[in-house]
Structures are given as structure tokens and as C-alpha cells.
XYZ file of C-alpha atoms in Angstrom:
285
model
C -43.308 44.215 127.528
C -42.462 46.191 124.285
C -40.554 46.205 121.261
C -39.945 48.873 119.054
C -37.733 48.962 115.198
C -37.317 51.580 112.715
C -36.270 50.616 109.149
C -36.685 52.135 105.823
C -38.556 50.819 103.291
C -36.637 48.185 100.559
C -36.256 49.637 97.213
C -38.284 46.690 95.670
C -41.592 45.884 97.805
C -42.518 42.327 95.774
C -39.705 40.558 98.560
C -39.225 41.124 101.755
C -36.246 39.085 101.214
C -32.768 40.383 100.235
C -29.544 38.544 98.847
C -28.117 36.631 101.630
C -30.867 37.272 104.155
C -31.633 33.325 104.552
C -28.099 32.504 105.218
C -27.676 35.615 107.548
C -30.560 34.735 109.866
C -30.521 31.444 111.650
C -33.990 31.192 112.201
C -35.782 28.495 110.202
C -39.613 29.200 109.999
C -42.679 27.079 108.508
C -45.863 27.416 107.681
C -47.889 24.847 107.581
C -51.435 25.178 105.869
C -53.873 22.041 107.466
C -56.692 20.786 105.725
C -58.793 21.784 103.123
C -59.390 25.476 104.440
C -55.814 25.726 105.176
C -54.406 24.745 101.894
C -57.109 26.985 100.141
C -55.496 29.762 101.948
C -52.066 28.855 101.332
C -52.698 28.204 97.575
C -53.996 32.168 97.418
C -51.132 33.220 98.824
C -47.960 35.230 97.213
C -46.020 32.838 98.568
C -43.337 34.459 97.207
C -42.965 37.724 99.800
C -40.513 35.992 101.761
C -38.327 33.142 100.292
C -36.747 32.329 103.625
C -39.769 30.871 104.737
C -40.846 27.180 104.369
C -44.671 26.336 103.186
C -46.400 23.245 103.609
C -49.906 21.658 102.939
C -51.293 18.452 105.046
C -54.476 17.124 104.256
C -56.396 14.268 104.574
C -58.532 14.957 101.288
C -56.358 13.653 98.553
C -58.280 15.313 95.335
C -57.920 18.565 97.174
C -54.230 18.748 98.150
C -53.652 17.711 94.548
C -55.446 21.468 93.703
C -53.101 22.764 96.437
C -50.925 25.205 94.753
C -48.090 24.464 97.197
C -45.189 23.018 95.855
C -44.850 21.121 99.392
C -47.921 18.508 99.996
C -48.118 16.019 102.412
C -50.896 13.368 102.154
C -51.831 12.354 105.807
C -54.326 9.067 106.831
C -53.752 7.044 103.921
C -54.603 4.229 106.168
C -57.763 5.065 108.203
C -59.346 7.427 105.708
C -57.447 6.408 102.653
C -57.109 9.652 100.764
C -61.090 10.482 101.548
C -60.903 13.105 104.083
C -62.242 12.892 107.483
C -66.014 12.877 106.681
C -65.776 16.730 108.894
C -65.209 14.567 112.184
C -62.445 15.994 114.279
C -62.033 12.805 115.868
C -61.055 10.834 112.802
C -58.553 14.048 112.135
C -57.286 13.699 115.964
C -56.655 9.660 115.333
C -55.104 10.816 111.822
C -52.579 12.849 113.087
C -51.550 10.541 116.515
C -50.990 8.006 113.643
C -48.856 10.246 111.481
C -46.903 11.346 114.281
C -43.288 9.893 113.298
C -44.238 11.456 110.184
C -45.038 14.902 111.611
C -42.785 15.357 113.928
C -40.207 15.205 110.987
C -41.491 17.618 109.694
C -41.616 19.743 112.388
C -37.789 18.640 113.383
C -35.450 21.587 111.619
C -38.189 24.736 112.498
C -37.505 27.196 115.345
C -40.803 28.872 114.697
C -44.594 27.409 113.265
C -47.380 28.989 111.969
C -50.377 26.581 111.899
C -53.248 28.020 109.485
C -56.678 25.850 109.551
C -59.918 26.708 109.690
C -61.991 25.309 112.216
C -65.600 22.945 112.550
C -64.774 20.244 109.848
C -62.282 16.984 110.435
C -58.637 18.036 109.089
C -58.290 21.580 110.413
C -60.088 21.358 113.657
C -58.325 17.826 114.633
C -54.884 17.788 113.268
C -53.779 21.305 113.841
C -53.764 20.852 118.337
C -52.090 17.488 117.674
C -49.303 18.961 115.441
C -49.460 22.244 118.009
C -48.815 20.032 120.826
C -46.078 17.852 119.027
C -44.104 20.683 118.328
C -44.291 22.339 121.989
C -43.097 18.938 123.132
C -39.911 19.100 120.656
C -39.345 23.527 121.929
C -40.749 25.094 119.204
C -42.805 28.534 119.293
C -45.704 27.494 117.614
C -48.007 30.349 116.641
C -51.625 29.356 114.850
C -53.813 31.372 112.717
C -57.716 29.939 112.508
C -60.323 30.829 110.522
C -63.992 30.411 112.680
C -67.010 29.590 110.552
C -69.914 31.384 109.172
C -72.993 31.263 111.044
C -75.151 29.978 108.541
C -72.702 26.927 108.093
C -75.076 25.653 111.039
C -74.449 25.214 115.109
C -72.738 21.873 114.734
C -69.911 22.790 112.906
C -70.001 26.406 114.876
C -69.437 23.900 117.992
C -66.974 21.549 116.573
C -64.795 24.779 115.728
C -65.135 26.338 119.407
C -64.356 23.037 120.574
C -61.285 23.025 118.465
C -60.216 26.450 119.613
C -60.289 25.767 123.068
C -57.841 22.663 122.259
C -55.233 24.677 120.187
C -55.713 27.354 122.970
C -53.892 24.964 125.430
C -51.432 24.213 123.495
C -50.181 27.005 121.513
C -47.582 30.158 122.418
C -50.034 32.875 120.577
C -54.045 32.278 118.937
C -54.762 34.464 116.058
C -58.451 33.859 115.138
C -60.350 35.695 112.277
C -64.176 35.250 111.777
C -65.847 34.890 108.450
C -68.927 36.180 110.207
C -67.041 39.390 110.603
C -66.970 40.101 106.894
C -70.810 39.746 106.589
C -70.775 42.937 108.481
C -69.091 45.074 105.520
C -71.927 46.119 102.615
C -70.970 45.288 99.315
C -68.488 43.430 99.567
C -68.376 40.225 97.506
C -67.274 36.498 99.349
C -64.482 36.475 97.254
C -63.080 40.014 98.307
C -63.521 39.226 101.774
C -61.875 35.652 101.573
C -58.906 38.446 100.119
C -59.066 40.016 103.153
C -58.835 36.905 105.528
C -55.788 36.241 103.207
C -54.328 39.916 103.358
C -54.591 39.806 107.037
C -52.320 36.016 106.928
C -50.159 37.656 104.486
C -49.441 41.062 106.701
C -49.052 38.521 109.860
C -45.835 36.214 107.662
C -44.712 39.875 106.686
C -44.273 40.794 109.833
C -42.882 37.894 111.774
C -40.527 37.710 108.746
C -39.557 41.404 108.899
C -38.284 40.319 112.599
C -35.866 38.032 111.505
C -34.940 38.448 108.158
C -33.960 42.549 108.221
C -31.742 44.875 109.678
C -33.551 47.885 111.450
C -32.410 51.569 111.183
C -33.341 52.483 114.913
C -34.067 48.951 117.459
C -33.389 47.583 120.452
C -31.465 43.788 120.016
C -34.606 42.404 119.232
C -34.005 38.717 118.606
C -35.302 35.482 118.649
C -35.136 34.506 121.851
C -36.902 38.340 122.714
C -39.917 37.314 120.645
C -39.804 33.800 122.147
C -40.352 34.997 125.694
C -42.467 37.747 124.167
C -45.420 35.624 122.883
C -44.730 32.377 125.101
C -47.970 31.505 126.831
C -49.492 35.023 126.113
C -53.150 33.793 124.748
C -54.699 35.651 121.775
C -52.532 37.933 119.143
C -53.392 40.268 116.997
C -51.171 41.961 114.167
C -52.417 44.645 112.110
C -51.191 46.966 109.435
C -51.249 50.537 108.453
C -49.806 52.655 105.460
C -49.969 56.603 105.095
C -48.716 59.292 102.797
C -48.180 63.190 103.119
C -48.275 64.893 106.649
C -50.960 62.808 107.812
C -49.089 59.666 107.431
C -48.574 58.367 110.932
C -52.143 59.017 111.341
C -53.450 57.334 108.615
C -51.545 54.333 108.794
C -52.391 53.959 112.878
C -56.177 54.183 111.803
C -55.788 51.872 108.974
C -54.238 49.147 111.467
C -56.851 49.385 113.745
C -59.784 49.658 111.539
C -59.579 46.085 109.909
C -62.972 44.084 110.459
C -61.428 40.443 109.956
C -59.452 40.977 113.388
C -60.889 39.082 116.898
C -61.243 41.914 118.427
C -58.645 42.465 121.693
C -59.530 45.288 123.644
C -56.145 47.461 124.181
C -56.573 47.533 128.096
C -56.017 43.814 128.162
C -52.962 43.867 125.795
C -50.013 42.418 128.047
C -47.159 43.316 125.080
C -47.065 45.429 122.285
C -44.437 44.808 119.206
C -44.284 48.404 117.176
C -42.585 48.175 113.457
C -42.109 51.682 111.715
C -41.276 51.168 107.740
C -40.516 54.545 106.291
C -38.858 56.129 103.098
C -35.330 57.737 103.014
C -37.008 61.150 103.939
């Protein structure tokens, strides 16, 4: 299956939105950052690119979703963990959750689409996130998730407890987009900070372009709508989205190498790719 758009680039590049965009697109999308790696990425993020979208931290950890730069926070276990956190045991996060579930599923009640962003081997992020995944299936949603896999040296316990938690939000999700932080280790000189800035560039170009489905008008496409991406990533497995940009004559080729070149992406060899969706941004020339 395949999609293609052409569209030229927006005078302005600090919005993807445009006046009127979130009244001219019905689709209502969320994304919800869970637990404390979650909200960490969330609070780095310029959440700004696209006002149609809705963000939203849970956590269990009440000190650190007050340091959650999200203007949407939502304290969850007051009563088993009482604003503590989970202690890192999925278990306790999995109980959490099935207790906050009235609660969630609120939340989850006026989305069409969810993007779940953890990361994975403590409490919060590896035990909430296939609860709320599995809530929202039950009430039709397309629930998309974006986890974050732990560095090796963080020890084989936690390495376990995130596998283990992959494997759950595998069953339950539409499409699994997992990035490593082992996989910036492998770059020389670069600092943890710049490649925590390229986890969060490769989150940032994945929002971009789901919202770039919905929220504008292509020059050249083919009726692409919601209910084509729906059937598109519905039970498909692993996703990947990357991003290229090019100048001069050698543009095309320089963005396609950029795209594929990124070293946070899980890795998805091409002859196993069951659907391809292909977004051309260009100037007026």
C-alpha cells in the first residue's frame, strides 16, 4: 500500500499550522507523554509546531510532573503510590493505571488518533503506556506509540523490564516506533545531551508528519484521509518515519540520504516494509 502528496513549503516554517486549519480538519489528535521519560521528552519539545494538536503528561512521580513543562498534567496513583512514583516496578504502574481507568479513558474519549511516548524498563512508562494502549483500542482509536529502549549500561534488569514492556504495547498497538539510546553511543563526539536532541528531533519530525496529513492541503495527492491512514497503519507492527532536506540540483538526493541515514531509527530493513507513505515539501520553483 502507498501514499504519495506534493505540497509547497508554508511561507513561515515555526507552524505547521495555518488560520483555520483546526476547525477545517476534524481530526482530534493527542499526545500523551507517560512517565518520567515521557514527560522529559515532552517538556523539550516545541510544542508549539502544530497547535491543533493536544499534549498531555501522566505520571506517577508527583515532584517530576510538577517540572513537566506541559501545560496539561495529570497526576495518576495518588492512592497506591501516593505521588511517589512506582519504585521502577511495572507492576505497580500496570495496577496504577487499571485503577485510573475511569480517569483515563476520559481522557482518551474526544481523540481519533494517540501517540503514546514512554520510555521503557522503569514503573510509569513501561506499565501504564499498554494499559492506556489497550483502553483506547477498546474505545476505536488508532493508537500509535513512540518508546525510547534503555542504555546498556543502565543494567540487564531494567534492559528486561523494557523488552518485556515492548512486547506488551506490541499487542496492543496499530504502529511501534522504538528508538534506542544505545544507538547514539555509536556516533563519536557527540555529547548525551545532543543525542537526547536527536531522540527528540526524531519525535518532533514523527508529530510533523502525522500532522502534515491532516492539517494541510497538498498541491499534487491522492484523497488521502483519515480513514486511508487508519487502514494504512492498523495492525502493521513496527514504523519508521524519517526526514530529509536538500538544496540546489542535488536536492532530492540529499534529502533521500538524509532520511535514511539517521542512527536513532530501529532499523526496518526496506524488503520487509508492507506500506510506504511518501511526503514531498518543496518551494514555489
Amino acid at each position: 500500500m502507498e501514499f504519495f502528496m506534493i505540497e509547497f513549503e508554508p511561507d513561515s516554517s515555526s507552524s505547521l499550522s495555518s488560520p483555520g486549519a483546526e476547525e477545517n480538519s476534524s481530526i482530534r489528535i493527542k499526545v500523551l507523554g507517560i512517565g518520567g521519560a515521557g514527560c522529559n521528552i515532552l517538556s523539550r519539545l516545541r510544542c508549539s509546531l502544530l497547535n491543533e494538536i493536544k499534549f498531555i503528561a501522566l505520571n506517577t512521580d508527583r515532584k517530576s510532573l510538577a517540572e513537566c513543562k506541559i501545560k496539561k498534567r495529570v497526576q495518576l496513583g495518588e492512592n497506591i503510590s501516593g505521588g511517589w512514583g512506582t519504585g521502577g516496578d511495572p507492576e505497580i504502574g500496570r495496577q496504577i493505571a487499571l485503577e485510573e481507568k475511569t480517569r483515563l479513558k476520559k481522557i482518551l474519549e474526544d481523540a481519533d488518533l494517540l501517540l503514546l511516548i514512554s520510555g521503557l524498563g522503569k514503573g510509569t512508562g513501561t506499565g501504564v503506556s499498554p494499559v492506556i494502549a489497550q483502553l483506547a483500542k477498546e474505545m476505536g482509536k488508532l493508537v500509535l506509540a513512540f518508546s525510547v529502549l534503555p542504555f546498556h549500561f543502565e543494567g540487564n534488569e531494567r534492559l528486561s523490564r523494557a523488552k518485556k514492556g515492548l512486547q506488551d504495547l506490541e499487542k496492543v498497538v496499530d504502529a511501534l516506533m522504538v528508538v534506542s539510546n544505545n544507538d547514539l553511543l555509536k556516533e563519536k563526539d557527540v555529547s548525551l545531551k545532543e543525542g537526547l536532541k536527536e531522540i527528540d528531533g526524531v519525535l518532533e519530525d514523527t508529530i510533523k508528519a502525522i500532522g502534515g496529513l491532516f492539517f494541510r492541503s497538498p498541491l499534487i495527492g491522492m484523497g488521502l484521509d483519515f480513514a486511508d491512514v487508519k487502514a494504512f497503519l492498523k495492525k502493521r507492527g513496527y514504523m519508521q518515519v524519517a526526514v530529509g532536506k536538500g538544496k540546489g540540483k542535488e536536492a532530492a538526493t540529499n534529502a533521500v540520504k538524509e532520511a535514511i541515514s539517521s542512527p536513532t531509527q530501529y532499523k526496518i530493513s526496506f524488503e520487509k516494509v508492507k506500506g510506504l507513505i511518501f511526503n514531498i515539501r518543496g518551494g514555489k520553483n
